[in-house]
Amino acid sequence: MKKLHHMVLKNSLVLGNLLANILGLFVVQLIANYSVSPSSVELNKITEQIDKIYLPITFAIIFCFSLIYEGPVRAFLNNIYLGIENNKALTLKAGQRVLNEPFFLIVYNICAWLIAAVVYPIILYHNDAPRNVVIRVFFQTSMVGIIGMTAAFFILERILRKYLAPVFFPDGGLYQIPKTFHITIKTRVFALIAAANFLPLCAFIAMSMGTLHSQYVPAKLLELLRTAIIFNSLSFILIGTILMFLVSSSLTRPFSDIIQALRQIRQGNFDGRIKVSSNDEIGYTGDVINEMTKGLKEREFIKNAFGQYVTKEIRDEVLAGRVPLDGEQKEVTILFSDLRDFTPLIEQNDPKQMIQMMNMYFEEMDDAIKENNGLIMQFIGDEIYAVFGAPIYTPNHPINAVNAAISMNKKMAALNTRFKEKSWPVLKHGIGVHSGNALAANIGSPNRKSYLLIGNTVNLASRLQGLNKKFHTELIISEPTFLRINEAGINTMPFKALPRTLVKGISKPVGIYTFVKD
């Protein structure tokens, strides 16, 4: 079965061209049988003798030239069948030949039947055929070429699009192949209109010429003419219907694929791909959409990967270009959290176990911060650096930060309960929170930048986190943060004041508060 499929595929264009020419001969022969002026028996014998010589020679020549022209195409398909990888030179040559072969075969068809349109009438003329018969044979032979050429155009195009293009161009890109002819939509529609109008016109001209010098009486001639007109009309309606089917299918199917792919893109699905099987405008559009889809998929991948290193909000702000490169002042609340005595724990316990504990801790703290609209800027060793109110401003950022800190303490307690059940050591941390103005910007080298907040607000929040060691507390907030909570009418949080304290980098003692557990 595989070998049969290979043989059919390898000879599909030659067989398709042969079918087109046989179709032309068959249609014209049917039309001739209903001619208003049939040829004599002697002239029919002469025509048959010419057919026996001319047609085999013509088809043999076209077949031989086709085989020679198809050399790279057949070599390419043979290698696929044998499992041999095709090199780039052969792939390009075979692609060029298979795209140009329909035009090559059509040109040969035209030449062959133009020669026949001259040879047949000359031979008949030298055998004393009537003038009207000679003219009719000229038109009939020309019609064979026109019908064969038209049928070949659409049949070969369909074979190329449906069977050969997926093999030679599985990834599309037909329009990029150099030195190839392009079957444009304009050409396809023009061929359809020409076939639908020119072929019937030629047939009716041939019929009208057949009435000249007719031996029939007018009544008989009108009866034959009526029969011929009806038969010809029905024949060309059938031919037109078949051509319409071939043309419409070559247009509607690719457009259906394009519409389906665009619907998937609209829904955020970038896995769909258009099967490109032509080098016309539709094929070009399909390749562009495939390239666009690939770019969108890569962008989505980069976006998601970027989101693993920074928060979604920061990612979207940076990618949208809403973070000024030269920085901007923002009113924010900064939160720092640091694990206590974690280095000795690593030295005293299994490192892999400690990494697992740290990841579990970061996961819980990350949830607490995100649940309160905070953004983790960085994980610095065993320290968490988070901001509330940036890059997207929220007016209640001090309240969110304090709520996040309280939630972090609760999650730490629950986490330690789980650790105790596994006979693991417990963890302790300290949290510092401060509200104020900070400079937000993309900071770093030309090759690598980070979205950071810098200034005294960030430094003070870090210092407050460190003060938890001195006061043996878990959470310390600054006086500005405490005042902002009170201004918002949040007085249910049990905070108590600690002694005003000097911190590094601040000239005056700062007011600080700690959370009182229930």
Short mmCIF file of C-alpha atoms in Angstrom, two decimals:
data_model
loop_
_atom_site.label_atom_id
_atom_site.label_comp_id
_atom_site.label_asym_id
_atom_site.label_seq_id
_atom_site.Cartn_x
_atom_site.Cartn_y
_atom_site.Cartn_z
CA MET A 1 0.00 0.00 0.00
CA LYS A 2 2.84 2.39 0.81
CA LYS A 3 4.54 1.62 -2.51
CA LEU A 4 1.28 2.17 -4.41
CA HIS A 5 0.76 5.51 -2.70
CA HIS A 6 4.33 6.47 -3.54
CA MET A 7 3.87 5.58 -7.23
CA VAL A 8 0.58 7.49 -7.49
CA LEU A 9 2.07 10.53 -5.77
CA LYS A 10 5.17 10.47 -7.97
CA ASN A 11 3.12 10.32 -11.17
CA SER A 12 0.17 12.43 -10.04
CA LEU A 13 0.93 15.50 -12.17
CA VAL A 14 1.64 13.49 -15.34
CA LEU A 15 -1.51 11.43 -14.82
CA GLY A 16 -3.51 14.56 -14.05
CA ASN A 17 -2.33 16.20 -17.26
CA LEU A 18 -3.15 13.05 -19.24
CA LEU A 19 -6.63 13.01 -17.70
CA ALA A 20 -7.15 16.68 -18.64
CA ASN A 21 -6.28 16.04 -22.29
CA ILE A 22 -8.44 12.91 -22.47
CA LEU A 23 -11.27 14.95 -20.98
CA GLY A 24 -10.78 17.56 -23.69
CA LEU A 25 -10.88 14.92 -26.42
CA PHE A 26 -13.96 13.27 -24.92
CA VAL A 27 -15.93 16.52 -24.59
CA VAL A 28 -15.10 17.67 -28.11
CA GLN A 29 -15.92 14.26 -29.56
CA LEU A 30 -19.32 14.37 -27.87
CA ILE A 31 -19.93 17.83 -29.26
CA ALA A 32 -18.82 16.70 -32.72
CA ASN A 33 -21.31 13.82 -32.65
CA TYR A 34 -24.09 16.39 -32.40
CA SER A 35 -22.70 18.62 -35.13
CA VAL A 36 -25.15 20.20 -37.58
CA SER A 37 -22.80 19.21 -40.41
CA PRO A 38 -21.18 15.84 -39.75
CA SER A 39 -18.18 14.86 -41.84
CA SER A 40 -18.34 12.22 -44.53
CA VAL A 41 -17.20 8.68 -43.89
CA GLU A 42 -14.08 9.26 -45.96
CA LEU A 43 -13.09 12.39 -44.03
CA ASN A 44 -13.75 10.64 -40.73
CA LYS A 45 -11.39 7.84 -41.78
CA ILE A 46 -8.71 10.38 -42.64
CA THR A 47 -9.14 12.08 -39.26
CA GLU A 48 -8.94 8.73 -37.47
CA GLN A 49 -5.71 7.90 -39.31
CA ILE A 50 -4.22 11.23 -38.27
CA ASP A 51 -5.31 10.58 -34.67
CA LYS A 52 -3.57 7.20 -34.67
CA ILE A 53 -0.28 8.86 -35.57
CA TYR A 54 -0.46 12.33 -34.04
CA LEU A 55 -2.02 11.59 -30.64
CA PRO A 56 0.37 8.79 -29.53
CA ILE A 57 3.39 10.80 -30.66
CA THR A 58 2.13 13.96 -28.94
CA PHE A 59 1.32 12.24 -25.65
CA ALA A 60 4.60 10.32 -25.75
CA ILE A 61 6.58 13.54 -26.26
CA ILE A 62 4.74 15.31 -23.42
CA PHE A 63 5.23 12.27 -21.18
CA CYS A 64 8.98 12.02 -21.91
CA PHE A 65 9.59 15.72 -21.42
CA SER A 66 7.58 15.56 -18.19
CA LEU A 67 9.74 12.72 -16.85
CA ILE A 68 12.90 14.67 -17.68
CA TYR A 69 11.55 17.83 -16.09
CA GLU A 70 10.38 15.90 -13.01
CA GLY A 71 13.83 14.40 -12.36
CA PRO A 72 14.49 16.30 -9.08
CA VAL A 73 10.86 15.81 -8.00
CA ARG A 74 11.04 12.06 -8.43
CA ALA A 75 14.45 11.88 -6.74
CA PHE A 76 13.05 13.83 -3.77
CA LEU A 77 10.03 11.51 -3.43
CA ASN A 78 12.18 8.40 -3.87
CA ASN A 79 14.44 9.50 -1.03
CA ILE A 80 11.43 10.02 1.23
CA TYR A 81 10.14 6.56 0.33
CA LEU A 82 13.55 4.99 1.04
CA GLY A 83 14.04 6.97 4.26
CA ILE A 84 16.99 8.96 2.90
CA GLU A 85 17.33 12.56 4.03
CA ASN A 86 17.15 15.08 1.17
CA ASN A 87 19.88 17.69 1.00
CA LYS A 88 19.11 21.41 0.72
CA ALA A 89 20.05 21.68 -2.96
CA LEU A 90 17.74 18.84 -4.01
CA THR A 91 14.94 20.10 -1.75
CA LEU A 92 15.10 23.55 -3.33
CA LYS A 93 15.32 22.22 -6.89
CA ALA A 94 12.46 19.77 -6.37
CA GLY A 95 10.33 22.49 -4.77
CA GLN A 96 10.91 24.81 -7.72
CA ARG A 97 10.10 22.11 -10.25
CA VAL A 98 6.93 20.92 -8.55
CA LEU A 99 5.59 24.48 -8.30
CA ASN A 100 6.42 25.27 -11.93
CA GLU A 101 5.37 21.94 -13.45
CA PRO A 102 1.67 22.85 -13.89
CA PHE A 103 2.74 25.82 -16.03
CA PHE A 104 5.27 23.65 -17.86
CA LEU A 105 2.63 21.06 -18.76
CA ILE A 106 0.04 23.66 -19.76
CA VAL A 107 2.52 25.29 -22.17
CA TYR A 108 3.21 21.89 -23.75
CA ASN A 109 -0.52 21.24 -24.07
CA ILE A 110 -1.06 24.55 -25.82
CA CYS A 111 1.81 23.95 -28.23
CA ALA A 112 0.68 20.40 -29.01
CA TRP A 113 -2.91 21.36 -29.81
CA LEU A 114 -1.97 24.52 -31.69
CA ILE A 115 0.15 22.33 -33.96
CA ALA A 116 -2.78 19.91 -34.27
CA ALA A 117 -5.11 22.80 -35.13
CA VAL A 118 -2.85 23.54 -38.10
CA VAL A 119 -1.92 19.98 -39.15
CA TYR A 120 -5.45 18.49 -39.18
CA PRO A 121 -7.07 21.18 -41.38
CA ILE A 122 -4.10 21.18 -43.83
CA ILE A 123 -4.31 17.42 -44.32
CA LEU A 124 -8.08 17.56 -44.72
CA TYR A 125 -7.79 20.45 -47.16
CA HIS A 126 -5.35 18.49 -49.34
CA ASN A 127 -7.86 15.64 -49.33
CA ASP A 128 -10.51 17.90 -50.85
CA ALA A 129 -12.52 18.39 -47.66
CA PRO A 130 -15.21 21.12 -47.85
CA ARG A 131 -14.22 24.50 -46.52
CA ASN A 132 -16.77 24.41 -43.72
CA VAL A 133 -15.44 21.02 -42.55
CA VAL A 134 -11.86 22.29 -42.55
CA ILE A 135 -12.87 25.33 -40.48
CA ARG A 136 -14.93 23.17 -38.13
CA VAL A 137 -12.01 20.78 -37.56
CA PHE A 138 -9.79 23.77 -36.82
CA PHE A 139 -12.22 24.99 -34.16
CA GLN A 140 -12.76 21.49 -32.76
CA THR A 141 -9.02 20.85 -32.44
CA SER A 142 -8.52 24.27 -30.86
CA MET A 143 -11.32 23.48 -28.43
CA VAL A 144 -9.59 20.26 -27.42
CA GLY A 145 -6.51 22.31 -26.53
CA ILE A 146 -8.53 24.97 -24.72
CA ILE A 147 -10.57 22.45 -22.73
CA GLY A 148 -7.47 20.37 -22.01
CA MET A 149 -5.51 23.45 -20.95
CA THR A 150 -8.34 24.68 -18.73
CA ALA A 151 -8.92 21.27 -17.17
CA ALA A 152 -5.18 20.83 -16.67
CA PHE A 153 -4.92 24.22 -14.99
CA PHE A 154 -7.48 23.37 -12.32
CA ILE A 155 -6.76 19.62 -12.00
CA LEU A 156 -2.99 20.11 -11.66
CA GLU A 157 -3.49 22.94 -9.19
CA ARG A 158 -5.74 20.75 -7.05
CA ILE A 159 -3.23 17.87 -7.14
CA LEU A 160 -0.44 20.26 -6.19
CA ARG A 161 -2.36 21.86 -3.33
CA LYS A 162 -3.91 18.72 -1.86
CA TYR A 163 -1.26 16.04 -2.34
CA LEU A 164 2.17 17.40 -3.27
CA ALA A 165 2.46 20.69 -1.32
CA PRO A 166 2.08 18.98 2.11
CA VAL A 167 4.97 16.65 1.19
CA PHE A 168 7.32 19.22 -0.33
CA PHE A 169 6.39 22.15 1.93
CA PRO A 170 5.17 20.80 5.29
CA ASP A 171 6.01 24.11 6.97
CA GLY A 172 4.57 26.32 4.23
CA GLY A 173 6.67 29.14 2.83
CA LEU A 174 5.83 28.41 -0.82
CA TYR A 175 5.93 32.10 -1.73
CA GLN A 176 9.55 32.26 -0.56
CA ILE A 177 10.76 29.68 -3.10
CA PRO A 178 12.75 31.61 -5.74
CA LYS A 179 12.32 31.30 -9.50
CA THR A 180 8.75 30.01 -9.36
CA PHE A 181 5.53 31.12 -11.03
CA HIS A 182 2.62 32.18 -8.84
CA ILE A 183 -0.97 31.12 -9.48
CA THR A 184 -2.67 34.21 -8.09
CA ILE A 185 -6.34 34.49 -7.20
CA LYS A 186 -6.71 36.92 -10.10
CA THR A 187 -5.27 34.33 -12.50
CA ARG A 188 -7.54 31.61 -11.15
CA VAL A 189 -10.69 33.72 -11.45
CA PHE A 190 -9.67 34.92 -14.92
CA ALA A 191 -9.19 31.32 -16.06
CA LEU A 192 -12.63 30.41 -14.73
CA ILE A 193 -14.34 33.35 -16.46
CA ALA A 194 -12.46 32.69 -19.69
CA ALA A 195 -13.41 29.01 -19.62
CA ALA A 196 -17.03 29.77 -18.81
CA ASN A 197 -17.34 32.25 -21.67
CA PHE A 198 -14.75 31.38 -24.31
CA LEU A 199 -15.41 27.65 -24.58
CA PRO A 200 -19.16 27.93 -25.26
CA LEU A 201 -18.44 30.76 -27.69
CA CYS A 202 -16.03 28.57 -29.68
CA ALA A 203 -18.57 25.76 -29.71
CA PHE A 204 -21.32 27.96 -31.06
CA ILE A 205 -18.99 29.45 -33.68
CA ALA A 206 -18.16 25.92 -34.81
CA MET A 207 -21.88 25.13 -35.00
CA SER A 208 -22.59 28.25 -37.03
CA MET A 209 -19.76 27.40 -39.42
CA GLY A 210 -21.25 23.95 -39.84
CA THR A 211 -24.44 25.44 -41.27
CA LEU A 212 -22.55 26.94 -44.20
CA HIS A 213 -22.99 25.00 -47.46
CA SER A 214 -25.08 22.43 -45.61
CA GLN A 215 -26.78 19.78 -47.76
CA TYR A 216 -29.79 19.64 -45.45
CA VAL A 217 -33.10 21.34 -46.09
CA PRO A 218 -33.83 24.28 -43.73
CA ALA A 219 -36.30 22.31 -41.60
CA LYS A 220 -33.80 19.48 -41.02
CA LEU A 221 -31.00 21.97 -40.46
CA LEU A 222 -33.00 23.82 -37.79
CA GLU A 223 -33.80 20.54 -36.05
CA LEU A 224 -30.12 19.55 -35.99
CA LEU A 225 -29.14 23.04 -34.86
CA ARG A 226 -31.68 22.95 -32.01
CA THR A 227 -30.42 19.55 -30.85
CA ALA A 228 -26.80 20.69 -31.03
CA ILE A 229 -27.51 23.87 -29.06
CA ILE A 230 -29.34 21.99 -26.30
CA PHE A 231 -26.62 19.33 -26.01
CA ASN A 232 -23.80 21.89 -26.08
CA SER A 233 -25.52 24.04 -23.48
CA LEU A 234 -26.00 21.10 -21.12
CA SER A 235 -22.39 20.01 -21.66
CA PHE A 236 -20.95 23.40 -20.85
CA ILE A 237 -23.24 23.83 -17.84
CA LEU A 238 -21.77 20.57 -16.51
CA ILE A 239 -18.21 21.69 -17.31
CA GLY A 240 -18.84 25.09 -15.70
CA THR A 241 -20.23 23.43 -12.57
CA ILE A 242 -17.15 21.22 -12.23
CA LEU A 243 -14.83 24.19 -12.74
CA MET A 244 -16.80 26.22 -10.20
CA PHE A 245 -16.40 23.40 -7.67
CA LEU A 246 -12.65 23.21 -8.25
CA VAL A 247 -12.16 26.98 -7.98
CA SER A 248 -14.48 27.49 -5.01
CA SER A 249 -12.89 24.62 -3.06
CA SER A 250 -9.40 26.03 -3.74
CA LEU A 251 -10.55 29.34 -2.20
CA THR A 252 -13.01 28.40 0.54
CA ARG A 253 -10.96 25.67 2.21
CA PRO A 254 -7.87 27.83 2.84
CA PHE A 255 -10.06 30.71 4.00
CA SER A 256 -11.87 28.36 6.40
CA ASP A 257 -8.49 27.33 7.87
CA ILE A 258 -7.48 30.99 8.18
CA ILE A 259 -10.75 31.96 9.90
CA GLN A 260 -10.46 29.00 12.30
CA ALA A 261 -6.86 29.93 13.16
CA LEU A 262 -7.80 33.57 13.77
CA ARG A 263 -10.62 32.47 16.08
CA GLN A 264 -8.14 30.41 18.11
CA ILE A 265 -5.73 33.36 18.27
CA ARG A 266 -8.57 35.59 19.45
CA GLN A 267 -9.25 33.09 22.25
CA GLY A 268 -5.57 33.12 23.26
CA ASN A 269 -4.75 29.72 21.75
CA PHE A 270 -1.52 29.98 19.73
CA ASP A 271 -1.09 26.26 19.00
CA GLY A 272 -3.16 26.27 15.80
CA ARG A 273 -1.39 26.30 12.44
CA ILE A 274 -2.65 26.95 8.94
CA LYS A 275 -1.75 24.35 6.33
CA VAL A 276 -0.23 26.39 3.52
CA SER A 277 -0.44 24.67 0.14
CA SER A 278 -0.17 27.48 -2.43
CA ASN A 279 2.09 30.38 -3.29
CA ASP A 280 -0.71 32.83 -4.04
CA GLU A 281 -2.10 35.59 -1.83
CA ILE A 282 -3.90 33.05 0.36
CA GLY A 283 -0.72 31.06 0.89
CA TYR A 284 1.18 34.23 1.73
CA THR A 285 -1.53 35.21 4.22
CA GLY A 286 -1.37 31.76 5.81
CA ASP A 287 2.41 31.99 6.20
CA VAL A 288 2.16 35.46 7.73
CA ILE A 289 -0.48 34.28 10.21
CA ASN A 290 1.65 31.24 11.10
CA GLU A 291 4.66 33.51 11.67
CA MET A 292 2.51 35.86 13.73
CA THR A 293 1.14 32.96 15.78
CA LYS A 294 4.66 31.67 16.38
CA GLY A 295 5.75 35.12 17.50
CA LEU A 296 2.76 35.47 19.81
CA LYS A 297 3.44 32.04 21.29
CA GLU A 298 7.09 32.93 21.88
CA ARG A 299 6.06 36.24 23.38
CA GLU A 300 3.57 34.49 25.66
CA PHE A 301 6.28 32.01 26.69
CA ILE A 302 8.72 34.83 27.43
CA LYS A 303 6.01 36.71 29.27
CA ASN A 304 5.19 33.69 31.43
CA ALA A 305 8.88 32.95 32.01
CA PHE A 306 9.46 36.60 32.91
CA GLY A 307 6.57 36.30 35.35
CA GLN A 308 8.42 33.57 37.23
CA TYR A 309 11.21 35.99 38.08
CA VAL A 310 9.12 39.07 38.76
CA THR A 311 5.50 39.50 39.74
CA LYS A 312 2.75 39.52 37.14
CA GLU A 313 1.98 43.16 37.81
CA ILE A 314 5.61 44.26 37.40
CA ARG A 315 5.92 42.11 34.30
CA ASP A 316 2.86 43.68 32.68
CA GLU A 317 3.95 47.21 33.62
CA VAL A 318 7.46 46.67 32.23
CA LEU A 319 6.28 45.00 29.02
CA ALA A 320 3.68 47.71 28.48
CA GLY A 321 6.38 50.37 28.82
CA ARG A 322 4.65 52.08 31.75
CA VAL A 323 7.75 51.98 33.98
CA PRO A 324 9.86 55.10 33.24
CA LEU A 325 13.47 54.23 32.56
CA ASP A 326 14.61 57.39 34.35
CA GLY A 327 12.57 56.59 37.49
CA GLU A 328 9.61 58.14 39.29
CA GLN A 329 8.75 58.99 42.90
CA LYS A 330 6.07 56.76 44.40
CA GLU A 331 4.38 56.69 47.76
CA VAL A 332 4.69 53.09 48.90
CA THR A 333 4.92 50.78 51.87
CA ILE A 334 7.97 48.52 52.05
CA LEU A 335 8.06 45.16 53.86
CA PHE A 336 11.20 43.23 54.72
CA SER A 337 11.19 39.78 56.27
CA ASP A 338 14.21 37.75 57.37
CA LEU A 339 14.60 34.30 58.86
CA ARG A 340 16.31 34.26 62.26
CA ASP A 341 19.34 32.06 62.95
CA PHE A 342 18.87 30.23 59.68
CA THR A 343 22.58 29.80 58.91
CA PRO A 344 23.22 27.66 62.03
CA LEU A 345 20.16 25.57 61.16
CA ILE A 346 21.65 24.79 57.75
CA GLU A 347 24.94 23.75 59.34
CA GLN A 348 23.21 21.50 61.88
CA ASN A 349 20.62 19.84 59.60
CA ASP A 350 20.37 18.10 56.24
CA PRO A 351 20.82 20.82 53.56
CA LYS A 352 18.23 19.29 51.25
CA GLN A 353 15.72 19.28 54.09
CA MET A 354 16.47 22.92 54.88
CA ILE A 355 16.00 23.89 51.22
CA GLN A 356 12.64 22.14 51.28
CA MET A 357 11.69 24.01 54.45
CA MET A 358 12.80 27.31 52.93
CA ASN A 359 10.73 26.72 49.77
CA MET A 360 7.70 25.87 51.86
CA TYR A 361 8.25 29.04 53.87
CA PHE A 362 8.61 31.24 50.78
CA GLU A 363 5.49 29.70 49.24
CA GLU A 364 3.39 30.54 52.32
CA MET A 365 4.82 34.06 52.64
CA ASP A 366 4.31 34.69 48.95
CA ASP A 367 0.63 33.77 49.30
CA ALA A 368 0.21 36.09 52.30
CA ILE A 369 1.76 39.03 50.44
CA LYS A 370 -0.16 38.44 47.20
CA GLU A 371 -3.45 38.03 49.06
CA ASN A 372 -2.99 41.60 50.27
CA ASN A 373 -2.02 43.13 46.91
CA GLY A 374 1.69 43.14 47.65
CA LEU A 375 4.49 42.41 45.23
CA ILE A 376 7.63 40.48 46.09
CA MET A 377 10.50 42.37 44.53
CA GLN A 378 13.24 39.92 45.41
CA PHE A 379 14.15 36.86 47.42
CA ILE A 380 17.56 37.75 48.85
CA GLY A 381 18.93 34.61 50.46
CA ASP A 382 16.48 33.94 53.29
CA GLU A 383 15.12 37.51 53.13
CA ILE A 384 11.93 38.74 51.44
CA TYR A 385 11.73 42.24 49.97
CA ALA A 386 8.15 43.29 49.11
CA VAL A 387 6.36 46.49 48.15
CA PHE A 388 2.76 47.65 48.45
CA GLY A 389 1.46 50.44 46.21
CA ALA A 390 3.86 49.95 43.28
CA PRO A 391 4.13 49.65 40.39
CA ILE A 392 0.32 49.96 40.44
CA TYR A 393 -0.70 52.51 43.05
CA THR A 394 -3.24 51.54 45.73
CA PRO A 395 -4.25 54.20 48.29
CA ASN A 396 -4.58 51.74 51.20
CA HIS A 397 -1.10 50.23 50.77
CA PRO A 398 -0.10 50.72 54.49
CA ILE A 399 -3.13 48.69 55.63
CA ASN A 400 -2.41 46.00 53.04
CA ALA A 401 1.21 45.75 54.16
CA VAL A 402 0.32 45.41 57.85
CA ASN A 403 -2.39 42.84 57.09
CA ALA A 404 0.14 40.91 55.00
CA ALA A 405 2.66 40.97 57.87
CA ILE A 406 0.07 39.69 60.36
CA SER A 407 -0.96 36.96 57.90
CA MET A 408 2.71 36.00 57.45
CA ASN A 409 3.04 35.50 61.22
CA LYS A 410 -0.06 33.29 61.27
CA LYS A 411 1.17 31.24 58.35
CA MET A 412 4.56 30.88 60.03
CA ALA A 413 2.86 29.47 63.14
CA ALA A 414 0.86 26.99 61.04
CA LEU A 415 3.99 26.04 59.12
CA ASN A 416 5.94 25.37 62.29
CA THR A 417 3.14 23.06 63.46
CA ARG A 418 3.65 21.01 60.31
CA PHE A 419 7.42 21.02 60.85
CA LYS A 420 7.02 19.74 64.42
CA GLU A 421 4.85 16.88 63.17
CA LYS A 422 7.75 15.83 60.94
CA SER A 423 10.28 16.35 63.74
CA TRP A 424 11.86 19.17 61.80
CA PRO A 425 13.27 22.30 63.42
CA VAL A 426 10.98 25.34 63.65
CA LEU A 427 11.63 28.66 61.94
CA LYS A 428 11.51 32.21 63.25
CA HIS A 429 11.43 35.44 61.32
CA GLY A 430 11.33 39.18 61.83
CA ILE A 431 9.27 41.65 59.75
CA GLY A 432 9.76 45.39 59.30
CA VAL A 433 7.22 47.71 57.63
CA HIS A 434 7.61 51.39 56.72
CA SER A 435 5.61 53.82 54.52
CA GLY A 436 7.03 56.76 52.58
CA ASN A 437 8.31 57.97 49.23
CA ALA A 438 10.73 55.90 47.15
CA LEU A 439 12.30 56.14 43.73
CA ALA A 440 10.99 53.38 41.44
CA ALA A 441 12.93 52.61 38.26
CA ASN A 442 14.58 50.03 36.02
CA ILE A 443 18.11 49.85 37.40
CA GLY A 444 21.10 47.95 36.08
CA SER A 445 23.41 47.60 33.11
CA PRO A 446 22.35 47.94 29.45
CA ASN A 447 22.20 44.13 29.23
CA ARG A 448 20.40 43.41 32.49
CA LYS A 449 17.98 45.52 34.47
CA SER A 450 15.83 45.07 37.55
CA TYR A 451 12.76 46.95 38.67
CA LEU A 452 13.68 48.27 42.12
CA LEU A 453 12.74 50.90 44.68
CA ILE A 454 15.52 52.82 46.34
CA GLY A 455 15.76 55.54 48.99
CA ASN A 456 15.47 56.05 52.73
CA THR A 457 12.03 54.42 52.85
CA VAL A 458 13.51 51.12 51.67
CA ASN A 459 16.52 51.42 53.97
CA LEU A 460 14.41 52.20 57.03
CA ALA A 461 12.09 49.23 56.41
CA SER A 462 15.17 46.99 56.27
CA ARG A 463 16.51 48.49 59.52
CA LEU A 464 13.15 47.95 61.26
CA GLN A 465 13.24 44.31 60.31
CA GLY A 466 16.62 44.04 62.02
CA LEU A 467 15.30 45.69 65.20
CA ASN A 468 13.17 42.60 65.89
CA LYS A 469 16.32 40.93 67.24
CA LYS A 470 16.85 43.75 69.71
CA PHE A 471 13.27 43.82 70.98
CA HIS A 472 12.62 40.06 70.62
CA THR A 473 9.59 40.74 68.44
CA GLU A 474 8.25 39.35 65.15
CA LEU A 475 6.81 42.51 63.62
CA ILE A 476 7.80 46.18 63.86
CA ILE A 477 6.12 48.98 61.91
CA SER A 478 7.18 52.62 61.65
CA GLU A 479 5.30 55.56 63.08
CA PRO A 480 4.26 56.85 59.59
CA THR A 481 2.70 53.47 58.84
CA PHE A 482 0.96 53.39 62.24
CA LEU A 483 -0.44 56.89 61.70
CA ARG A 484 -1.72 55.99 58.24
CA ILE A 485 -3.57 53.01 59.73
CA ASN A 486 -5.17 55.23 62.34
CA GLU A 487 -6.09 57.86 59.74
CA ALA A 488 -7.96 55.16 57.85
CA GLY A 489 -9.97 54.36 61.01
CA ILE A 490 -8.29 51.01 61.57
CA ASN A 491 -7.86 50.98 65.34
CA THR A 492 -8.67 47.33 65.98
CA MET A 493 -5.09 46.18 65.34
CA PRO A 494 -3.38 45.66 68.72
CA PHE A 495 -0.10 47.62 68.36
CA LYS A 496 1.91 49.06 71.18
CA ALA A 497 4.63 51.68 71.03
CA LEU A 498 8.24 50.74 71.55
CA PRO A 499 10.93 53.19 72.69
CA ARG A 500 11.98 55.64 70.00
CA THR A 501 15.16 54.21 68.59
CA LEU A 502 18.15 55.41 66.61
CA VAL A 503 18.74 53.42 63.47
CA LYS A 504 21.68 53.47 61.11
CA GLY A 505 21.41 56.19 58.47
CA ILE A 506 18.75 58.19 60.38
CA SER A 507 19.91 61.17 62.44
CA LYS A 508 16.92 61.27 64.80
CA PRO A 509 15.25 58.50 66.82
CA VAL A 510 12.28 56.98 65.01
CA GLY A 511 8.93 55.98 66.45
CA ILE A 512 8.23 52.27 66.14
CA TYR A 513 5.36 49.94 67.08
CA THR A 514 5.05 46.22 67.49
CA PHE A 515 2.13 43.91 67.07
CA VAL A 516 0.66 42.47 70.24
CA LYS A 517 -0.52 38.89 69.88
CA ASP A 518 -3.94 37.93 71.16
#
